[in-house]
Coordinates of C-alpha atoms in Angstrom, one line a residue:
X1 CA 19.1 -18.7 -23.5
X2 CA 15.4 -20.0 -24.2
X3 CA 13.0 -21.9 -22.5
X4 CA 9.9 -23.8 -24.3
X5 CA 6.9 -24.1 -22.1
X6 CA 3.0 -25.0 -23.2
X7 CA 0.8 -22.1 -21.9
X8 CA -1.8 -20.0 -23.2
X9 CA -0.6 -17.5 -25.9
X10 CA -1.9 -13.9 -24.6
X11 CA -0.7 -10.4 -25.7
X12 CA 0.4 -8.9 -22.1
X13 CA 2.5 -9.7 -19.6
X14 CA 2.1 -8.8 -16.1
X15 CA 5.1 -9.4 -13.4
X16 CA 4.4 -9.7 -9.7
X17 CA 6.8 -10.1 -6.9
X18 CA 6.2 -13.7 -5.2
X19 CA 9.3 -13.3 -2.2
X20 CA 12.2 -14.8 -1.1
X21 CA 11.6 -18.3 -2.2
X22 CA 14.7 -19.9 -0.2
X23 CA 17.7 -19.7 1.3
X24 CA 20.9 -21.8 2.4
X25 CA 21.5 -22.9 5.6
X26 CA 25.0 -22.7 7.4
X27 CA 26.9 -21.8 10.1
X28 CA 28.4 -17.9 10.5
X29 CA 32.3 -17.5 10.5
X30 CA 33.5 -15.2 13.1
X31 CA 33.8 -11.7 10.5
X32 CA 35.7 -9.1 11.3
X33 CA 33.5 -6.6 9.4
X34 CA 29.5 -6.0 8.8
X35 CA 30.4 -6.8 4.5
X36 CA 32.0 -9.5 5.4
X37 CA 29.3 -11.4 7.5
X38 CA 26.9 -10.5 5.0
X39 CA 28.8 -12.2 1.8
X40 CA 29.4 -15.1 4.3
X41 CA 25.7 -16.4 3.5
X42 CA 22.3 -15.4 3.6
X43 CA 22.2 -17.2 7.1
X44 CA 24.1 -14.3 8.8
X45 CA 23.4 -11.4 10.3
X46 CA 25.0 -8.8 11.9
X47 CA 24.2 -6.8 15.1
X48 CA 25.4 -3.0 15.2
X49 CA 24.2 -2.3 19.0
X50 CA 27.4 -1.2 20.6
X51 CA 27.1 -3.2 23.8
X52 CA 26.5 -6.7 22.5
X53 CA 28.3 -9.4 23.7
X54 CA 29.7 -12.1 21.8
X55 CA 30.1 -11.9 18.5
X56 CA 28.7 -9.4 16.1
X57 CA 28.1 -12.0 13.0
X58 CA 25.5 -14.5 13.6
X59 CA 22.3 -16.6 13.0
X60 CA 19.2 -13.9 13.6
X61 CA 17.9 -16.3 16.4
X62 CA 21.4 -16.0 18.0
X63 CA 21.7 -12.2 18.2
X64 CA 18.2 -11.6 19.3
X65 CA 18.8 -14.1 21.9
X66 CA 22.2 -11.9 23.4
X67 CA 19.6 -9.1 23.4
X68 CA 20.6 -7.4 19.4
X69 CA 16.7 -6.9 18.5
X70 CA 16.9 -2.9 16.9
X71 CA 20.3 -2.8 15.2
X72 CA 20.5 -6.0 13.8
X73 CA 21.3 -6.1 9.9
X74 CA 20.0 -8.9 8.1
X75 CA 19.1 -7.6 4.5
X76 CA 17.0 -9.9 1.9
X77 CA 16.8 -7.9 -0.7
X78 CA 13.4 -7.1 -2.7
X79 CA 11.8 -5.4 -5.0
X80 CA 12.3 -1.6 -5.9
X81 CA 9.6 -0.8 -8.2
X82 CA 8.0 -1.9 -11.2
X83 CA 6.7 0.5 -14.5
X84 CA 5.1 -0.7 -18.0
X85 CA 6.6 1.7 -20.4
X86 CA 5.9 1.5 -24.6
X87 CA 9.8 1.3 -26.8
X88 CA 11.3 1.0 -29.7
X89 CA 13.1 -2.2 -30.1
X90 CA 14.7 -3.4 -33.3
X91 CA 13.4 -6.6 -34.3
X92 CA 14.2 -9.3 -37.0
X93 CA 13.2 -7.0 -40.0
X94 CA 12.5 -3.6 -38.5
X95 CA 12.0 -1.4 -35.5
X96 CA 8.9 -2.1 -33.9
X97 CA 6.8 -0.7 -30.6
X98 CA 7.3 -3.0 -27.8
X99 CA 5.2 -2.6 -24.6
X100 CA 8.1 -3.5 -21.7
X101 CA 7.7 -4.1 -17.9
X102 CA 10.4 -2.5 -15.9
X103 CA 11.3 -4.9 -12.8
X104 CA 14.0 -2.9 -10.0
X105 CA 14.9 -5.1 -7.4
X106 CA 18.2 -6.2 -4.6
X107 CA 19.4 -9.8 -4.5
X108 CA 21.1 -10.9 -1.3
X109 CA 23.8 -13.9 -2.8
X110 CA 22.0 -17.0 -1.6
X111 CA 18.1 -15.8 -1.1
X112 CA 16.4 -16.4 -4.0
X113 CA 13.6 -13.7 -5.4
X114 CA 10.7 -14.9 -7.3
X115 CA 8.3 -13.5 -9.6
X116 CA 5.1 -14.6 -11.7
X117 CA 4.5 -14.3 -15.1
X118 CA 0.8 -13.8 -15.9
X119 CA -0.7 -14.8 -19.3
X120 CA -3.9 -13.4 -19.3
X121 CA -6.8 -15.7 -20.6
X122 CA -7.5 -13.5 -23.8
X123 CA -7.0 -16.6 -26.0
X124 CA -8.3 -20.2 -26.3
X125 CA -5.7 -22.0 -28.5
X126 CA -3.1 -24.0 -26.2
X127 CA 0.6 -24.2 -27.9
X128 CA 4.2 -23.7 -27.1
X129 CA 5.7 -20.6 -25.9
X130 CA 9.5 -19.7 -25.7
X131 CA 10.8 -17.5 -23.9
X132 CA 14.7 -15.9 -24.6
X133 CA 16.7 -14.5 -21.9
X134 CA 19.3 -11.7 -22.8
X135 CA 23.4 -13.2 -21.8
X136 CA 23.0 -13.3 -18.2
X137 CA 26.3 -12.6 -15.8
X138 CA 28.1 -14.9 -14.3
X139 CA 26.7 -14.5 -10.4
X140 CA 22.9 -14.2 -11.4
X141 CA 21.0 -17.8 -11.9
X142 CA 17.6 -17.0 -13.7
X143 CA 14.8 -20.1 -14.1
X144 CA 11.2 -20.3 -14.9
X145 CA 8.5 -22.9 -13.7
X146 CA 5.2 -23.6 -13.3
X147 CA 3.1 -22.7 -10.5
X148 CA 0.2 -25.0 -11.3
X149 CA -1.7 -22.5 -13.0
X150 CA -1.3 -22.9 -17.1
X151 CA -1.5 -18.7 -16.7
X152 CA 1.2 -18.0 -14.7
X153 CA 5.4 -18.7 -14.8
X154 CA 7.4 -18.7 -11.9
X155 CA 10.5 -16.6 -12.8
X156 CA 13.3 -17.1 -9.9
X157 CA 16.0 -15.4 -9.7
X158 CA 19.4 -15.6 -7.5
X159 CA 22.5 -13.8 -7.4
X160 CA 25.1 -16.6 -6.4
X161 CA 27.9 -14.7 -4.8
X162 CA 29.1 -11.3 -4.6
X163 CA 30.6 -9.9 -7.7
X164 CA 33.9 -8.5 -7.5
X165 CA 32.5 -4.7 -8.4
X166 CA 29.3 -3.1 -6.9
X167 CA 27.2 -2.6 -9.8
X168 CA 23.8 -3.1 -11.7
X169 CA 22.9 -5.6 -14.3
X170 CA 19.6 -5.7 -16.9
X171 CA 18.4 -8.6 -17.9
X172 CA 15.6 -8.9 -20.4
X173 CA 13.0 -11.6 -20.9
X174 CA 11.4 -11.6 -24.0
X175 CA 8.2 -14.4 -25.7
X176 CA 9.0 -15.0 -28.6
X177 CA 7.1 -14.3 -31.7
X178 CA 5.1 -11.2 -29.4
X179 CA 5.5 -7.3 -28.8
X180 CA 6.5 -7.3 -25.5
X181 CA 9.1 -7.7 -23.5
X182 CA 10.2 -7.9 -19.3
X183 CA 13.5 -6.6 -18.3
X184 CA 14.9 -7.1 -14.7
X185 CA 17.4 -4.4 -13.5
X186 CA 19.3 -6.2 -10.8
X187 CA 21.8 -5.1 -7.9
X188 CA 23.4 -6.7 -5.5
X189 CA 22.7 -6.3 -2.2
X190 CA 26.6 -7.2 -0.5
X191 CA 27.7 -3.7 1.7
X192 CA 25.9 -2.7 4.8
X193 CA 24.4 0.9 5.3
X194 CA 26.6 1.4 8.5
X195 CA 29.6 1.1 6.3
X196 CA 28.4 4.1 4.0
X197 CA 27.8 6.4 6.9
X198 CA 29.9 9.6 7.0
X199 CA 32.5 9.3 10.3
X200 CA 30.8 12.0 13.1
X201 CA 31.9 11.7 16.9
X202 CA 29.9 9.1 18.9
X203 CA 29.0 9.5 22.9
X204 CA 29.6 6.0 22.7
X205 CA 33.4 6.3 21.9
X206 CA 34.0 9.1 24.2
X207 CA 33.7 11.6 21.8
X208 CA 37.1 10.4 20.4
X209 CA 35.8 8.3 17.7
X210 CA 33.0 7.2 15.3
X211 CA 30.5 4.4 16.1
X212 CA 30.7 2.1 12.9
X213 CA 28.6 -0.6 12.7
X214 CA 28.3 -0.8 16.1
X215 CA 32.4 -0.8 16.7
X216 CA 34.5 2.5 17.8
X217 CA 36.6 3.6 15.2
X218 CA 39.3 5.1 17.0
X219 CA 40.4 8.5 15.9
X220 CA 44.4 8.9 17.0
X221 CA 46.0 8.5 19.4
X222 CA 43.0 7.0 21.2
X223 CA 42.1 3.0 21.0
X224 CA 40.2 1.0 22.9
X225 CA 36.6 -0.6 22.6
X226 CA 35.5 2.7 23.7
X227 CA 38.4 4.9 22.7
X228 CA 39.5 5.0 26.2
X229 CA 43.0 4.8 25.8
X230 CA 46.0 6.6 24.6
X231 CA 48.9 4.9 22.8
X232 CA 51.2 6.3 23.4
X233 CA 51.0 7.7 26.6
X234 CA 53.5 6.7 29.1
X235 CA 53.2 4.6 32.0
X236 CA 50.9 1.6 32.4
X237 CA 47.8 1.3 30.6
X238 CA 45.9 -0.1 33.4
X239 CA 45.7 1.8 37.0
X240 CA 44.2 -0.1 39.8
X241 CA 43.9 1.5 43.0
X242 CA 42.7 4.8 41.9
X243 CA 39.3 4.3 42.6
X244 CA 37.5 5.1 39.3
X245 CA 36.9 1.6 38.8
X246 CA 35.3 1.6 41.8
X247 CA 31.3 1.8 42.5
X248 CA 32.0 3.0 46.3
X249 CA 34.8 4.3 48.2
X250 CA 34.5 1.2 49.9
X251 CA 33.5 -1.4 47.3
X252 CA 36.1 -4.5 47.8
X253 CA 36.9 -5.1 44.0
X254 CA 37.1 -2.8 40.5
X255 CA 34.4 -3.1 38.5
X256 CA 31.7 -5.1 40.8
X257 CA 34.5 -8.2 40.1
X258 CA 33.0 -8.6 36.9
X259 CA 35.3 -6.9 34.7
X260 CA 38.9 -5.3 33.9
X261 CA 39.7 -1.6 34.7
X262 CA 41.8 0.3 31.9
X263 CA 42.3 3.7 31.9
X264 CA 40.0 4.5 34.4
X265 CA 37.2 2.7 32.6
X266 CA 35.6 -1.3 33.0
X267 CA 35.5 -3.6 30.3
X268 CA 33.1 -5.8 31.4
X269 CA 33.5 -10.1 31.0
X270 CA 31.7 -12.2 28.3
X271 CA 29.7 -14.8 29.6
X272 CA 29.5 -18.0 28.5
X273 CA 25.7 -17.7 27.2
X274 CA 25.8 -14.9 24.3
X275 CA 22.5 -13.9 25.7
X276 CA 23.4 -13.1 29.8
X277 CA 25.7 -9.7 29.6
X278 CA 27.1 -7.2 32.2
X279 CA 26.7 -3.9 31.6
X280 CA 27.1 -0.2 33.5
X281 CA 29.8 2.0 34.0
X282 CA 30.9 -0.4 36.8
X283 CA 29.8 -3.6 35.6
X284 CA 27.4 -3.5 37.9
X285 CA 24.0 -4.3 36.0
X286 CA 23.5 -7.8 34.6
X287 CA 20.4 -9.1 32.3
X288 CA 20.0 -12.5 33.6
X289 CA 19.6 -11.7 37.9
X290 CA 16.1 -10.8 38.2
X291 CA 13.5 -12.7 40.1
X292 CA 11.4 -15.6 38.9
X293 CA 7.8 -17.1 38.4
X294 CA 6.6 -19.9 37.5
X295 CA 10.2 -20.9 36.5
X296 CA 10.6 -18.3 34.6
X297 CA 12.6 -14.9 34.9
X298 CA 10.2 -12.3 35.1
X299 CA 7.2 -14.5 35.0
X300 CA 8.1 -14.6 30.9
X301 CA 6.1 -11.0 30.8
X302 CA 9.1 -8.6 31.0
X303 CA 12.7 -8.3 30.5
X304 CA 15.7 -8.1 32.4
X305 CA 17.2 -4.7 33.5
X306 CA 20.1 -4.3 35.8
X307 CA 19.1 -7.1 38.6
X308 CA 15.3 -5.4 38.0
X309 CA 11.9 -6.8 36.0
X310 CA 10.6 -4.3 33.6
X311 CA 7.1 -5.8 33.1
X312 CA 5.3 -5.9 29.6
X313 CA 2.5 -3.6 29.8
X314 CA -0.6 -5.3 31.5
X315 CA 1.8 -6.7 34.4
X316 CA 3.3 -5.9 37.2
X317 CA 5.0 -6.9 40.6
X318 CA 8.8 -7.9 41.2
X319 CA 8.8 -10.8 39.0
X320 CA 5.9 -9.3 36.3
X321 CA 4.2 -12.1 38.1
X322 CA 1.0 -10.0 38.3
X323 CA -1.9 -8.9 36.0
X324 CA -3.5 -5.8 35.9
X325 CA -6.9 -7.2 33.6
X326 CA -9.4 -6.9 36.2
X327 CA -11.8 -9.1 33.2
X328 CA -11.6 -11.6 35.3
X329 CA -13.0 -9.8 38.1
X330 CA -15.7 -8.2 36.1
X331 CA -19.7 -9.6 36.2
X332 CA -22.3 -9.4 33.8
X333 CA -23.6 -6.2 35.3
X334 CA -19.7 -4.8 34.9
X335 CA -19.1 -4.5 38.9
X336 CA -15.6 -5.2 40.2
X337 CA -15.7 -8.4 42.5
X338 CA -19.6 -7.5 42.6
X339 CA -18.6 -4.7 44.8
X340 CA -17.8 -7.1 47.9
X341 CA -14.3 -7.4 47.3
X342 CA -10.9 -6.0 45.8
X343 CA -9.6 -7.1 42.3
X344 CA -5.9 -8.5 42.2
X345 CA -3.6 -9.9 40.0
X346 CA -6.3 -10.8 38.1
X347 CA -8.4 -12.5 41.6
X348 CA -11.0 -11.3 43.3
X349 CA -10.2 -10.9 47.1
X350 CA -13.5 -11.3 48.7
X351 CA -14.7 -9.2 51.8
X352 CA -15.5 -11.7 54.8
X353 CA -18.3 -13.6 54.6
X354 CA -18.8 -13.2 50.4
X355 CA -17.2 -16.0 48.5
X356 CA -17.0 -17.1 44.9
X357 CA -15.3 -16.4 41.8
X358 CA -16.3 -13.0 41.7
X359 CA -17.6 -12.4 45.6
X360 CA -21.5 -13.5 44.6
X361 CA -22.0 -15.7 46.9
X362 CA -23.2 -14.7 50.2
X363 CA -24.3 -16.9 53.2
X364 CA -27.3 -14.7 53.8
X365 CA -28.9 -15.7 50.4
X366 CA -30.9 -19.2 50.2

């Protein structure tokens, strides 16, 4: 493959990593695994947190919003390293010392990474350069562009899908007519981490199976989303009226009413709203019944926690409605309230008869 463009002629080549430089835009199918929400499109991501409702493969924006912030999976790829090394290479008449940049890096299928080529201004005579490309496979696109700068090439490069085997593929990048060369050693980036983990017992399955990728992996005969249940035990798999679906000896319904008892254990409903969840042994926590200010749960300074405002630090108060910068309360000579009142929320509360911002003004002063 080769690629005519007028730039200046130099004798070096110098490769530097630019960033994603797009990517497609789509909706995310419903996966039943973390690889397969990742080949789906570089739109999806996937949320390993083991208590997330909803489902697990989504837009980024989605899964934050249902509370998936730490164990979400959304790879992009990048690059690895980079390393100028001198070679041999056989040329058209003989072997001949080449000096070659080494490019590493991960494609995500659909995100496209982009690197510059640097000419370095060494020369003054303006003529056409090609550049040959080494057979590239199938799933990688490679192009080249200008950036606006007669010095510098855009190289982009984009895997296109997944290719059927996990592997890595060098492509090389040569000016013709010069002693150098750039070769890109490419992998794909299409298999989550969690899915190369070794099995080990998880808390979060009971102890009876292995957390993968935020789902129990049931070891047998136990299933269940949290390995709760035996196959083939006898009887009924759910028991009501036993009480351990029960908050209190007296509570009126298993599992607050917000969920199924099986085996002794809640599963707790979906909502509607991927972001509002129940949690707790009982069902009895939610994320989305907490007070308000201002319109806004938690005054927009805190989070949600089992009916109860955990405030951002800097606020407090039931609804995080309060701040704890007494700046505001502060004078030029640093006294609090000018030491005629008491600093709150962020409000000076003056002492009777002071008045003012900041208690200074007093009614025995002219």
């Amino acid at each position: 493959m080769e690629l005519r463009l007028s730039v200046l002629l130099s004798a070096c080549l110098l490769l530097a990593l630019v960033g994603p430089a797009g990517a497609r835009k789509g909706r995310c199918p419903r996966k039943q695994s973390c690889d397969q929400c990742i080949r789906a499109g570089p739109e999806c991501a996937w949320c390993n947190h083991p208590d997330i409702t909803g489902p697990r493969c989504n837009t980024e924006e989605r899964l934050v919003q249902a509370g998936c912030v730490r164990d979400l999976y959304n790879p992009r790829g990048g690059l690895l390293s980079v390393t100028n090394e001198s070679r041999w290479e056989a040329r058209t008449r003989a072997d001949q010392a080449v000096q070659a940049t080494v490019v590493r890096l991960t494609l995500r299928p659909g995100v496209v990474q982009s690197a510059l080529l640097t000419l370095p201004r060494d020369r003054q005579t303006t003529r056409e350069v090609t550049l040959e490309s080494s057979p590239t496979p199938q799933h990688l696109n490679i192009t080249f562009n200008h950036t606006g700068n007669p010095w510098v090439i855009q190289v982009n490069v984009e895997a296109t899908h997944c290719p059927p085997e996990n592997g890595s593929w060098a492509v090389t990048i040569t000016p013709k007519g010069f002693a150098q060369l750039l070769e890109l050693q490419i992998t794909s980036e299409c298999a989550c981490q969690c899915t190369q983990r070794p099995p080990a017992p998880s808390p979060s399955c009971g102890g009876r199976g292995s957390l993968e990728c935020g789902r129990c992996a049931c070891d047998a005969p136990y299933a269940g989303g949290r390995c709760q249940r035996r196959r083939w035990a006898p009887g009924p798999t759910t028991h009501r009226g036993d009480g351990r679906c029960r908050q209190s000896p007296d509570a009126l319904e298993e599992c607050s009413g917000r969920g199924t008892c099986e085996e002794g254990f809640c599963i707790c409903r979906e909502r509607t709203d991927p972001s509002q969840r129940y949690t707790g042994h009982y069902c009895e926590c939610s994320n989305f019944n907490c007070p308000h200010a201002d319109g806004r749960m938690c005054g927009g300074q805190g989070r949600c926690a089992c009916g109860r405002c955990v405030c951002d630090e800097g606020w407090t108060h039931e609804a995080c409605d309060c701040s704890t910068d007494a700046g505001p309360c502060t004078g030029p000579d640093r006294n609090i309230c000018s030491n005629r009142g008491t600093c709150r929320c962020g409000r000076c509360v003056c002492e009777e008869p002071f008045q003012g911002v900041r208690c200074e003004n007093s009614p025995f002063t002219g």
